PDB file of C-alpha atoms in Angstrom:
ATOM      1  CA  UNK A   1      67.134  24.341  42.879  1.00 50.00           C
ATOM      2  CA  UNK A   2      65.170  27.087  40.844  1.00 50.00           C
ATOM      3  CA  UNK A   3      67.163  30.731  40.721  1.00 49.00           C
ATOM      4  CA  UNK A   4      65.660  33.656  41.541  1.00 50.00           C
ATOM      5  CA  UNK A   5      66.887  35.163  38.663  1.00 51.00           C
ATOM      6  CA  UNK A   6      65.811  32.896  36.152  1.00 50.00           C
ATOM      7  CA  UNK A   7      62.616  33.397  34.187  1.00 54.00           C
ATOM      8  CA  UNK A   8      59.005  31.132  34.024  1.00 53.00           C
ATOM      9  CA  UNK A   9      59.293  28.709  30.827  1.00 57.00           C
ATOM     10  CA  UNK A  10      57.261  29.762  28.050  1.00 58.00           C
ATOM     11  CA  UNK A  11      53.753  27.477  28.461  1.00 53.00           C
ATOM     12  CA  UNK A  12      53.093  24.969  26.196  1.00 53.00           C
ATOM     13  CA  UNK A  13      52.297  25.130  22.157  1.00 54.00           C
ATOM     14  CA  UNK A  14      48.359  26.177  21.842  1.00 53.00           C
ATOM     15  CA  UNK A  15      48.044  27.509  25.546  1.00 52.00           C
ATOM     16  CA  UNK A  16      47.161  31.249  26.010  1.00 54.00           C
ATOM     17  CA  UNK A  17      50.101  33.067  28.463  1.00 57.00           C
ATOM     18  CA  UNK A  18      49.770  33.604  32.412  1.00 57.00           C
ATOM     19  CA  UNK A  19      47.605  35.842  33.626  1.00 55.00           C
ATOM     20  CA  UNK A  20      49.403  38.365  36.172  1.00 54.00           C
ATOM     21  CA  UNK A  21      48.028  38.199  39.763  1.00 53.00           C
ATOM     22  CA  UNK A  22      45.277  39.710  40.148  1.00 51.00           C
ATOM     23  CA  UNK A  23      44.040  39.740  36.261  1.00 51.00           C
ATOM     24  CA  UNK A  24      40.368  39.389  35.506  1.00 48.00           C
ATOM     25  CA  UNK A  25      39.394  39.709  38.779  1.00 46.00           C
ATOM     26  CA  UNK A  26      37.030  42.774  37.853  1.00 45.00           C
ATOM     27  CA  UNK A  27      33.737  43.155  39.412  1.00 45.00           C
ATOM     28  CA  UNK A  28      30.420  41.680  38.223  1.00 45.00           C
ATOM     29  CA  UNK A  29      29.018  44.341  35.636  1.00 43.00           C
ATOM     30  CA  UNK A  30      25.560  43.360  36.802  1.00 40.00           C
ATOM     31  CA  UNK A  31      24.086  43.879  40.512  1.00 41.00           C
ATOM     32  CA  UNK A  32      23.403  41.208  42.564  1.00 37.00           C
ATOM     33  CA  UNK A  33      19.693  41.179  42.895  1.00 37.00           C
ATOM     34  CA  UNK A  34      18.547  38.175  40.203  1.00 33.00           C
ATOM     35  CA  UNK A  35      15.029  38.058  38.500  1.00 33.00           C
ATOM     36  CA  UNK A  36      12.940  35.623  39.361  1.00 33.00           C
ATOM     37  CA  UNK A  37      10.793  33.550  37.428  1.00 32.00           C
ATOM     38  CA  UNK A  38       7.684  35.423  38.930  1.00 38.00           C
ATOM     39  CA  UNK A  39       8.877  38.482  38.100  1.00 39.00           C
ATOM     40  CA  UNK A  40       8.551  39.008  34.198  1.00 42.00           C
ATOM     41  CA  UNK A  41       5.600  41.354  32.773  1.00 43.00           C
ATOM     42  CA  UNK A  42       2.448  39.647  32.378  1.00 40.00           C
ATOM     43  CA  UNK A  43       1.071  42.270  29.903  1.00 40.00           C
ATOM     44  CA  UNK A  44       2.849  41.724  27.249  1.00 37.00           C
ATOM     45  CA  UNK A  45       5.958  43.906  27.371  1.00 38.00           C
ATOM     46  CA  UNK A  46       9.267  43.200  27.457  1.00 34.00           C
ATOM     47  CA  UNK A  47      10.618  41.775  30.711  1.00 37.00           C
ATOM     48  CA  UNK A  48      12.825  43.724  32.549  1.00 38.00           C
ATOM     49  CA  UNK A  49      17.017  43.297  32.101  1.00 37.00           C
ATOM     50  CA  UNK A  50      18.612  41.146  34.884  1.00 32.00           C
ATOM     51  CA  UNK A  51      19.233  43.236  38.407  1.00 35.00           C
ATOM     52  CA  UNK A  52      16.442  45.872  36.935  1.00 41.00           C
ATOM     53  CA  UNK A  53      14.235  47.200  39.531  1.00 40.00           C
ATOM     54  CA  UNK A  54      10.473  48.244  38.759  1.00 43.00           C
ATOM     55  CA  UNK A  55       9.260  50.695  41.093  1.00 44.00           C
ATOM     56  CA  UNK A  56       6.114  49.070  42.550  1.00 41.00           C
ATOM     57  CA  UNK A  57       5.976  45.739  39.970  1.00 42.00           C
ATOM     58  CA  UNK A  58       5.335  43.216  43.118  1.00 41.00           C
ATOM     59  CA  UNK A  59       1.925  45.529  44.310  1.00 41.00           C
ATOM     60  CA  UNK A  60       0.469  45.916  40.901  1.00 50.00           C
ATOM     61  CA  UNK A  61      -1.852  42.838  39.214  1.00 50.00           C
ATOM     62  CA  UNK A  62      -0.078  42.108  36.179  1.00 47.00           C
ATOM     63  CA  UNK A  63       3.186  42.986  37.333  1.00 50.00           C
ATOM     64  CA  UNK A  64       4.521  39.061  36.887  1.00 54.00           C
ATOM     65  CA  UNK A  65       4.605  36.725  34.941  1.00 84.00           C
ATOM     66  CA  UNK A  66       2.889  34.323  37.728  1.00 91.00           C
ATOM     67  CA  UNK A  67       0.271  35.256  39.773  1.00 94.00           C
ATOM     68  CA  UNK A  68      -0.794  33.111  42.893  1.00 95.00           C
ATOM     69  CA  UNK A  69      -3.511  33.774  44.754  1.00 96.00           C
ATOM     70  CA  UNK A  70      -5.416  31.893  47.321  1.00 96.00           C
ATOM     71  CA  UNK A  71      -9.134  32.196  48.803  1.00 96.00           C
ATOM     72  CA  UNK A  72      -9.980  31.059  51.675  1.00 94.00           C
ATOM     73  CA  UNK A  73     -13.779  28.759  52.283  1.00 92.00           C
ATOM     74  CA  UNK A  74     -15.465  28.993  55.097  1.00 90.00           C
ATOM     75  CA  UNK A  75     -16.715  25.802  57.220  1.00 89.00           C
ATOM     76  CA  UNK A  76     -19.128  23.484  55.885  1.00 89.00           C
ATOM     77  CA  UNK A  77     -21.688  22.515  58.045  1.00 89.00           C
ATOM     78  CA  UNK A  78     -20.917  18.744  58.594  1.00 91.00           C
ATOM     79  CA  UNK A  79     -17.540  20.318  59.369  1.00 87.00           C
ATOM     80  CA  UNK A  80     -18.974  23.015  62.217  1.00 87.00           C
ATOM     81  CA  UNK A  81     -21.366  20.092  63.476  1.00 90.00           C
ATOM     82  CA  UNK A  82     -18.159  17.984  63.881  1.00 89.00           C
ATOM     83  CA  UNK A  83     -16.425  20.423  66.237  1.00 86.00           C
ATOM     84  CA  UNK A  84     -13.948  21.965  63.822  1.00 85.00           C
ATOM     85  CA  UNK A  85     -13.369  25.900  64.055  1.00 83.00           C
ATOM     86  CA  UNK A  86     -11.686  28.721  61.905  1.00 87.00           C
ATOM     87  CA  UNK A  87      -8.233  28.873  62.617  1.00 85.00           C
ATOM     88  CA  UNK A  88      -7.503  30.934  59.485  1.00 90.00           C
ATOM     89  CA  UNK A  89      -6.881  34.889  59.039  1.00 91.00           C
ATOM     90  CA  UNK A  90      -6.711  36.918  55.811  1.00 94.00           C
ATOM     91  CA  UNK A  91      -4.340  40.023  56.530  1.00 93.00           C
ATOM     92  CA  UNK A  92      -3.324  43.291  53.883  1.00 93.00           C
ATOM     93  CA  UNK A  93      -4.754  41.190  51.193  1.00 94.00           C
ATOM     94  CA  UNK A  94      -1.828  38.995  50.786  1.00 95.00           C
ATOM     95  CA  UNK A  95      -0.964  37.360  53.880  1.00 94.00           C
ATOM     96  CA  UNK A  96      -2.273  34.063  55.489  1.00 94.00           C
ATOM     97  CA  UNK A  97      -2.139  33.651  59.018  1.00 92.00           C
ATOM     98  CA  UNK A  98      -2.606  29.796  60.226  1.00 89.00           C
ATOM     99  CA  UNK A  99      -3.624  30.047  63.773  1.00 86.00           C
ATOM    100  CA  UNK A 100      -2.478  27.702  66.920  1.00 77.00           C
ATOM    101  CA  UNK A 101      -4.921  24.756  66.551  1.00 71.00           C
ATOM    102  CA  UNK A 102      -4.155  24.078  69.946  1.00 66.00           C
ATOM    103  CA  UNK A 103      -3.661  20.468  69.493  1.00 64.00           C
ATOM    104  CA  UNK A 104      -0.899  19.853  71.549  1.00 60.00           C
ATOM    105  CA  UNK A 105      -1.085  16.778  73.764  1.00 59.00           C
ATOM    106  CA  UNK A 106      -0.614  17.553  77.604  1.00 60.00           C
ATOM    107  CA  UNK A 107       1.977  15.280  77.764  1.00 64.00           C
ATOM    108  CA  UNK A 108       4.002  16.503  74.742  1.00 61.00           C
ATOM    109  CA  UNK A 109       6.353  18.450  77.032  1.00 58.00           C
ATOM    110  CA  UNK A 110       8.572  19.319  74.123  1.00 63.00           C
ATOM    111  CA  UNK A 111       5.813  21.112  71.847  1.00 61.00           C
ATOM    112  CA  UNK A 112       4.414  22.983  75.345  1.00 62.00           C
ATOM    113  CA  UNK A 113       3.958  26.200  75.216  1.00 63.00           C
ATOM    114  CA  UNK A 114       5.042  26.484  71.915  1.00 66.00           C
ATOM    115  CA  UNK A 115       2.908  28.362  69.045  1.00 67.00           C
ATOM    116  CA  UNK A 116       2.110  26.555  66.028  1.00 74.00           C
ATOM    117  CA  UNK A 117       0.870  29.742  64.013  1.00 82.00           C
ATOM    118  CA  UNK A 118       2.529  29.906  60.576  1.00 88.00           C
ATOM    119  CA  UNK A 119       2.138  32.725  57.893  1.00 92.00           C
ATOM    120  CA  UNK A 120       2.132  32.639  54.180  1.00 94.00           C
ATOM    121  CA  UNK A 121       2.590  35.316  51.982  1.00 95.00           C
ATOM    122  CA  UNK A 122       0.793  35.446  48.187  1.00 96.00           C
ATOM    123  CA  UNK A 123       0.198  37.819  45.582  1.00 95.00           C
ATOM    124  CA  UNK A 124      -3.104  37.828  46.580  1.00 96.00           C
ATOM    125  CA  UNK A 125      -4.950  36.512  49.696  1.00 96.00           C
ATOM    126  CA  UNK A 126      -8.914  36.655  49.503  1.00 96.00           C
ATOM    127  CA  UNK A 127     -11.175  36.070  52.577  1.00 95.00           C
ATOM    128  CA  UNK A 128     -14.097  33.498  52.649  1.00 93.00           C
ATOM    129  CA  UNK A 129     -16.552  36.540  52.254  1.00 93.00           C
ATOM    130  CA  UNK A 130     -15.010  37.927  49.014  1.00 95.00           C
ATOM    131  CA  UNK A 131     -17.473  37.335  45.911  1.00 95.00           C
ATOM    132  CA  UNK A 132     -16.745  35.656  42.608  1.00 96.00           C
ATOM    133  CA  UNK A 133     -16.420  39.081  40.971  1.00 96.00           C
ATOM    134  CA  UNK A 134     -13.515  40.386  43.358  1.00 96.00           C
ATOM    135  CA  UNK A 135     -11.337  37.399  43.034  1.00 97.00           C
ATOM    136  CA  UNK A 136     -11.714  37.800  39.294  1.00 97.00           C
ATOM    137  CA  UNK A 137     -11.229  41.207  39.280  1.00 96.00           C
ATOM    138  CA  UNK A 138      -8.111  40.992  41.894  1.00 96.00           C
ATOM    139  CA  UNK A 139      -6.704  37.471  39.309  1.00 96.00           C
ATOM    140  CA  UNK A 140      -8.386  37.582  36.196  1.00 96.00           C
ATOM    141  CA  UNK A 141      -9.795  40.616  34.608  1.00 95.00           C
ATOM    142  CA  UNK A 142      -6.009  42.465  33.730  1.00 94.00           C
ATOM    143  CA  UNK A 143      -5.710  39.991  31.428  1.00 94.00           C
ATOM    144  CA  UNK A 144      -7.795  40.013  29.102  1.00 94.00           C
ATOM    145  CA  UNK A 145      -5.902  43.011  26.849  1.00 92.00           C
ATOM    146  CA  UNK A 146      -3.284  40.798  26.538  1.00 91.00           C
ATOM    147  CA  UNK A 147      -5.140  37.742  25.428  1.00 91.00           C
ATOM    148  CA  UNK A 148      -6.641  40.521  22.876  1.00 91.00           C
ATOM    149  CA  UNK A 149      -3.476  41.444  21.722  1.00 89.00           C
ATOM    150  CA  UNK A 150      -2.710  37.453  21.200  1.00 85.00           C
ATOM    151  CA  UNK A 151      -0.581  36.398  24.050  1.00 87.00           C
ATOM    152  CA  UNK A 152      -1.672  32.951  26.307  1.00 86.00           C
ATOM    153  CA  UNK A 153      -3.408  33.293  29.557  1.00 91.00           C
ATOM    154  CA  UNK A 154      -4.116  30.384  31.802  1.00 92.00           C
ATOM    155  CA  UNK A 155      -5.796  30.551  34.670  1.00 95.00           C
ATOM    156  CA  UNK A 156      -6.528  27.393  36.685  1.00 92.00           C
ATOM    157  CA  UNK A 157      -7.726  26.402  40.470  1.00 94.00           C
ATOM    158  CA  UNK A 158      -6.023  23.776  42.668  1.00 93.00           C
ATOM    159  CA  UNK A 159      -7.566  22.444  45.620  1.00 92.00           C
ATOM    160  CA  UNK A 160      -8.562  19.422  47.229  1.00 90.00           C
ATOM    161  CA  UNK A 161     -12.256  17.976  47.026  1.00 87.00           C
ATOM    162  CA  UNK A 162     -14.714  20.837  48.549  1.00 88.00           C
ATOM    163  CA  UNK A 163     -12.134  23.154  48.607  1.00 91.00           C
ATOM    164  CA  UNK A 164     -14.655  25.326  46.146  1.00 92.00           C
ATOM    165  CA  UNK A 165     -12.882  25.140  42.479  1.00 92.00           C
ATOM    166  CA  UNK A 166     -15.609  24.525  41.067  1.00 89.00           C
ATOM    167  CA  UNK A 167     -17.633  27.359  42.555  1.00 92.00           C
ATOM    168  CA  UNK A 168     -14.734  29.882  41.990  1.00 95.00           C
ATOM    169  CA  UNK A 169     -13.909  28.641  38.174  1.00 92.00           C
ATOM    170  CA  UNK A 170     -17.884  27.975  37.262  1.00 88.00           C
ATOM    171  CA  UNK A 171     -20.246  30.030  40.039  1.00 90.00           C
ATOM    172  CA  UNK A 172     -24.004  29.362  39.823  1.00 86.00           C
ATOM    173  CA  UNK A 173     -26.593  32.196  38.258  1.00 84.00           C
ATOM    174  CA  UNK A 174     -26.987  33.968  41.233  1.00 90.00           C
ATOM    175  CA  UNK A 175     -23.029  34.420  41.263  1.00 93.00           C
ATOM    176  CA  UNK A 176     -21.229  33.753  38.189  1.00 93.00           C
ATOM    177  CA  UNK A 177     -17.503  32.150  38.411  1.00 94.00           C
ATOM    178  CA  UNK A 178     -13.818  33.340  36.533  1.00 95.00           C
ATOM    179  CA  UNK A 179     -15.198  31.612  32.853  1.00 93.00           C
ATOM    180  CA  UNK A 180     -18.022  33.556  32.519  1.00 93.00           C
ATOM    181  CA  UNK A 181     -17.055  36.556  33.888  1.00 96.00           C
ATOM    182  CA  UNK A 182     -13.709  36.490  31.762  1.00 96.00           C
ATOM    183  CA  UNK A 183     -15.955  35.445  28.883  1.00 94.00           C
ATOM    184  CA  UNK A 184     -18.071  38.202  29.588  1.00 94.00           C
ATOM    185  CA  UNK A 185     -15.083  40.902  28.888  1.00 96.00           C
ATOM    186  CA  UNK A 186     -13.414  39.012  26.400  1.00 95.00           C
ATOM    187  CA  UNK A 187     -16.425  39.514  23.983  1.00 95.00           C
ATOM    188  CA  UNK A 188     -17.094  42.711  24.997  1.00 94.00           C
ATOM    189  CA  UNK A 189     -13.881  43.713  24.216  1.00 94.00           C
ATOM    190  CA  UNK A 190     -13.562  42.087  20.626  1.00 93.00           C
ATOM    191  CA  UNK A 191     -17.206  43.735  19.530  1.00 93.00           C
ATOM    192  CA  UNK A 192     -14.997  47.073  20.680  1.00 93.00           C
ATOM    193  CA  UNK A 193     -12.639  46.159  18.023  1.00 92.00           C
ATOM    194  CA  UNK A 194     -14.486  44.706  15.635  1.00 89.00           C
ATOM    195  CA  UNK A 195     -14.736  47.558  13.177  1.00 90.00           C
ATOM    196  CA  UNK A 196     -10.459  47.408  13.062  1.00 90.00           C
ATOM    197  CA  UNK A 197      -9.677  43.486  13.922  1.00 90.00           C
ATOM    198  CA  UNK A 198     -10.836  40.411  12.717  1.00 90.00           C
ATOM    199  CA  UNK A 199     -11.402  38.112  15.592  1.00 90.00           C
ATOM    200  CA  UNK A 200     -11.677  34.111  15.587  1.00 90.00           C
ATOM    201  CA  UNK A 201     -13.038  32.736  18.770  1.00 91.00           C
ATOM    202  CA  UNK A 202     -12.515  28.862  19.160  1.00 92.00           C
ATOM    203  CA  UNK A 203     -13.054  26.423  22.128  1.00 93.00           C
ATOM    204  CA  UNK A 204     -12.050  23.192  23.102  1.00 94.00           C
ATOM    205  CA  UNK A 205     -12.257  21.636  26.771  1.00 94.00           C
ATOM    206  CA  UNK A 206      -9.825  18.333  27.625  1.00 93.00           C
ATOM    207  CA  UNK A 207      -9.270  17.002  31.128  1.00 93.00           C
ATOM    208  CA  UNK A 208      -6.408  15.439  31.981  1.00 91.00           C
ATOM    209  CA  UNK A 209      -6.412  12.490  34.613  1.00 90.00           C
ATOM    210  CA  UNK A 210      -3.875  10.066  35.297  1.00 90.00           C
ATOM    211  CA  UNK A 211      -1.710  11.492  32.774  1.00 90.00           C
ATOM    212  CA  UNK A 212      -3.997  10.716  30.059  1.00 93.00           C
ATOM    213  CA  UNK A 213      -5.632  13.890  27.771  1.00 95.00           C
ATOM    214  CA  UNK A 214      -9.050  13.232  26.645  1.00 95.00           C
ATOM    215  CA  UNK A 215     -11.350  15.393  24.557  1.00 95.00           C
ATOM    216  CA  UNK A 216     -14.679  15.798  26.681  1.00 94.00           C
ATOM    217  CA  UNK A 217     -16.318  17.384  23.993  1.00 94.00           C
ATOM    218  CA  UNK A 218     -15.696  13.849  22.080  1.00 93.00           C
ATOM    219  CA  UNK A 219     -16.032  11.615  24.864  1.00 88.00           C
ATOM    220  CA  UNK A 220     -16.011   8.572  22.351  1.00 89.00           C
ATOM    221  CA  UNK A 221     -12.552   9.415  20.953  1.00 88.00           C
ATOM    222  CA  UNK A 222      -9.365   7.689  21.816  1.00 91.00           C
ATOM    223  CA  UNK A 223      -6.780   9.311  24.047  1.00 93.00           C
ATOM    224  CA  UNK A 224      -4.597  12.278  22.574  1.00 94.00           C
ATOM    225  CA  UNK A 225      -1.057  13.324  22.374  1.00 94.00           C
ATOM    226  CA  UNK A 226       0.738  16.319  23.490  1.00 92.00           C
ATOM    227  CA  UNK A 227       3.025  17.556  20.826  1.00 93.00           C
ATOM    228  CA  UNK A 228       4.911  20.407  19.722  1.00 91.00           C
ATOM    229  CA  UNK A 229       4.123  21.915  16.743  1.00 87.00           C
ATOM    230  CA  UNK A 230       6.530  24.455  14.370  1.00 90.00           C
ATOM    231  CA  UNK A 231       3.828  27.160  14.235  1.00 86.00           C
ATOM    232  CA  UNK A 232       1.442  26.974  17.332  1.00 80.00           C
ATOM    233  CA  UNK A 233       4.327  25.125  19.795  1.00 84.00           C
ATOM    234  CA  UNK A 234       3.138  22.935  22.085  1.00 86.00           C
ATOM    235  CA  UNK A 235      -0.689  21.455  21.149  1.00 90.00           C
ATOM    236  CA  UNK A 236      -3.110  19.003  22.146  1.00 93.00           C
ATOM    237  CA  UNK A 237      -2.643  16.947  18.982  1.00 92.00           C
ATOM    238  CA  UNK A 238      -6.879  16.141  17.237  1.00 91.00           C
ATOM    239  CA  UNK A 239      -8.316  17.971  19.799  1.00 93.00           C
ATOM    240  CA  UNK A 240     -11.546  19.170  18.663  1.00 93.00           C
ATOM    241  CA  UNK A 241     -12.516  22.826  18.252  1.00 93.00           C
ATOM    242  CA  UNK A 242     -15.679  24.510  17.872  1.00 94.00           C
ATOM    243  CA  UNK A 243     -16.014  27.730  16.029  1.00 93.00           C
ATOM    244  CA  UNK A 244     -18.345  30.447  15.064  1.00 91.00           C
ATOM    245  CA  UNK A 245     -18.794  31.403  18.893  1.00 92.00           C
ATOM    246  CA  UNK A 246     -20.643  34.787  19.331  1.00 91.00           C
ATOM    247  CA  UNK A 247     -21.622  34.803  23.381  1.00 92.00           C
ATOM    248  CA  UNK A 248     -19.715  33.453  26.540  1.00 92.00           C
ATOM    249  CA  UNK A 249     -23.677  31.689  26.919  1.00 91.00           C
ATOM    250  CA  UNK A 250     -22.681  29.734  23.856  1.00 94.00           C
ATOM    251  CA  UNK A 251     -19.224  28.530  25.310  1.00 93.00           C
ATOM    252  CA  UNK A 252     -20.753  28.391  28.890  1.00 90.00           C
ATOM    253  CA  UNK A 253     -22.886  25.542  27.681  1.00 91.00           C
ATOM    254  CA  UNK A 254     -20.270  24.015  25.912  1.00 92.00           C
ATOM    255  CA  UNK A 255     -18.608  23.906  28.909  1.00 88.00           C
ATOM    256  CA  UNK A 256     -21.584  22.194  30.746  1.00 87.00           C
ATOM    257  CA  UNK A 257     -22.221  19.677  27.954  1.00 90.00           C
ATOM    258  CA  UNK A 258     -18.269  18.640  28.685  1.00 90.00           C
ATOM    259  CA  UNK A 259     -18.167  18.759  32.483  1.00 86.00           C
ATOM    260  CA  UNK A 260     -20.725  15.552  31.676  1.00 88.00           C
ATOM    261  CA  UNK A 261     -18.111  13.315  30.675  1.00 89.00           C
ATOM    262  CA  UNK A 262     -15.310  14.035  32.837  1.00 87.00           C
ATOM    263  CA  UNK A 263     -14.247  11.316  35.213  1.00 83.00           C
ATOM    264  CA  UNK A 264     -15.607  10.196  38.411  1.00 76.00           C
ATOM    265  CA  UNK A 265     -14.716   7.963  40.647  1.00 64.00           C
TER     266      UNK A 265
END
């Protein structure tokens, strides 16, 4: 039997001493609200301290560090001819509205009378009308100062086959895509700066396809290796680069003599 009287035994050799009740049970200095991944600058400044709010950051292009954005295409027309319909709805510029299909089997009694309409929310939501030049000024363009300045940038479309990537990313004369536009501005804005900042423009175009890298503007080469180097970080080890570039026309067809040899099945 303990007494009440008695005192705790000292702890053991090398252990701190008890904590009184209630000890180090303080409050957690910061508030509860957690940055996302999304939600770092995407200008180059310093990201924001954890729990920090910035007045307006989710409205403003730019404002994170990931930007998603999706456009919607409208029906082909082997895809009208076939019977299918619109069921999609662009709303506020940032919100997707999937409409009831209406598919429902009369004999599904427990999906009667039920909607099916879903919404998606997205940084930015464009609708099938929007032009080449609005979804890269709404994506692409606020970029560009920070690619200046010497900070990555990638922008890329996903999609399945016919979705339109390859009308958004490359366009056609009458409506250029993202890479010319972007290349457009980007040497626009170094001939601004020439007369203060030396300026090396490269380019090299790889495709990646069943988790092998090959360099399409050396289609005969072997297969290359993604590495991480001390001073550039992660690379496309013997990738080859072309210099000397003074026009987006010159890495436009660049980009045309590679989209030859990519792979097609």
């Amino acid at each position: 039997m303990r007494p009440h009287d008695a005192h705790a035994p000292p702890p053991p050799s090398g252990l701190p001493p008890p904590r009184p009740p209630g000890h180090g049970q303080e409050r957690n200095r910061f508030p509860s609200k957690v940055r996302s991944l999304s939600e770092g600058p995407a200008d180059g400044r310093a990201s924001r301290e954890l729990g920090e709010e910035e007045e307006g950051s989710s409205a403003k292009p730019g404002g994170h560090n990931i930007l998603v954005a999706v456009r919607s295409r409208a029906l082909l027309p082997q895809e009208r001819s076939a019977g299918g319909h619109a069921i999609i709805t662009i709303c506020n510029g940032t919100t997707v509205i999937l409409e009831d299909p209406h598919t429902t089997a009369a004999d599904d009694y427990l999906r009667l009378n039920k909607s099916k309409e879903r919404r998606y929310h997205f940084d930015q939501a464009l609708e099938e009308t929007a032009q080449n030049l609005e979804v890269y000024e709404r994506t692409t363009r606020f970029l560009i100062p920070s690619v200046i300045q010497g900070f990555n940038a990638t922008v890329f479309a996903y999609g399945a086959t016919s979705a339109g990537k390859t009308h958004t990313m490359l366009g056609y004369p009458g409506e250029p895509g993202i890479m010319l536009l972007t290349l457009r501005d980007l040497f626009s804005e170094v001939a601004n700066q020439k007369s203060s900042l030396h300026f090396e423009i490269k380019c090299s175009f790889l495709e990646v396809y069943n988790e092998n890298v090959r360099d399409l503007l050396r289609p005969d080469s072997d297969f290359l290796d993604i590495r991480e180097d001390p001073v550039k970080g992660m690379c496309v080890a013997g990738i080859s680069e072309v210099g000397g570039l003074e026009s987006a026309e010159e890495i436009m067809a660049l980009l045309h003599q590679g989209n030859k040899n990519r792979t097609t099945e």
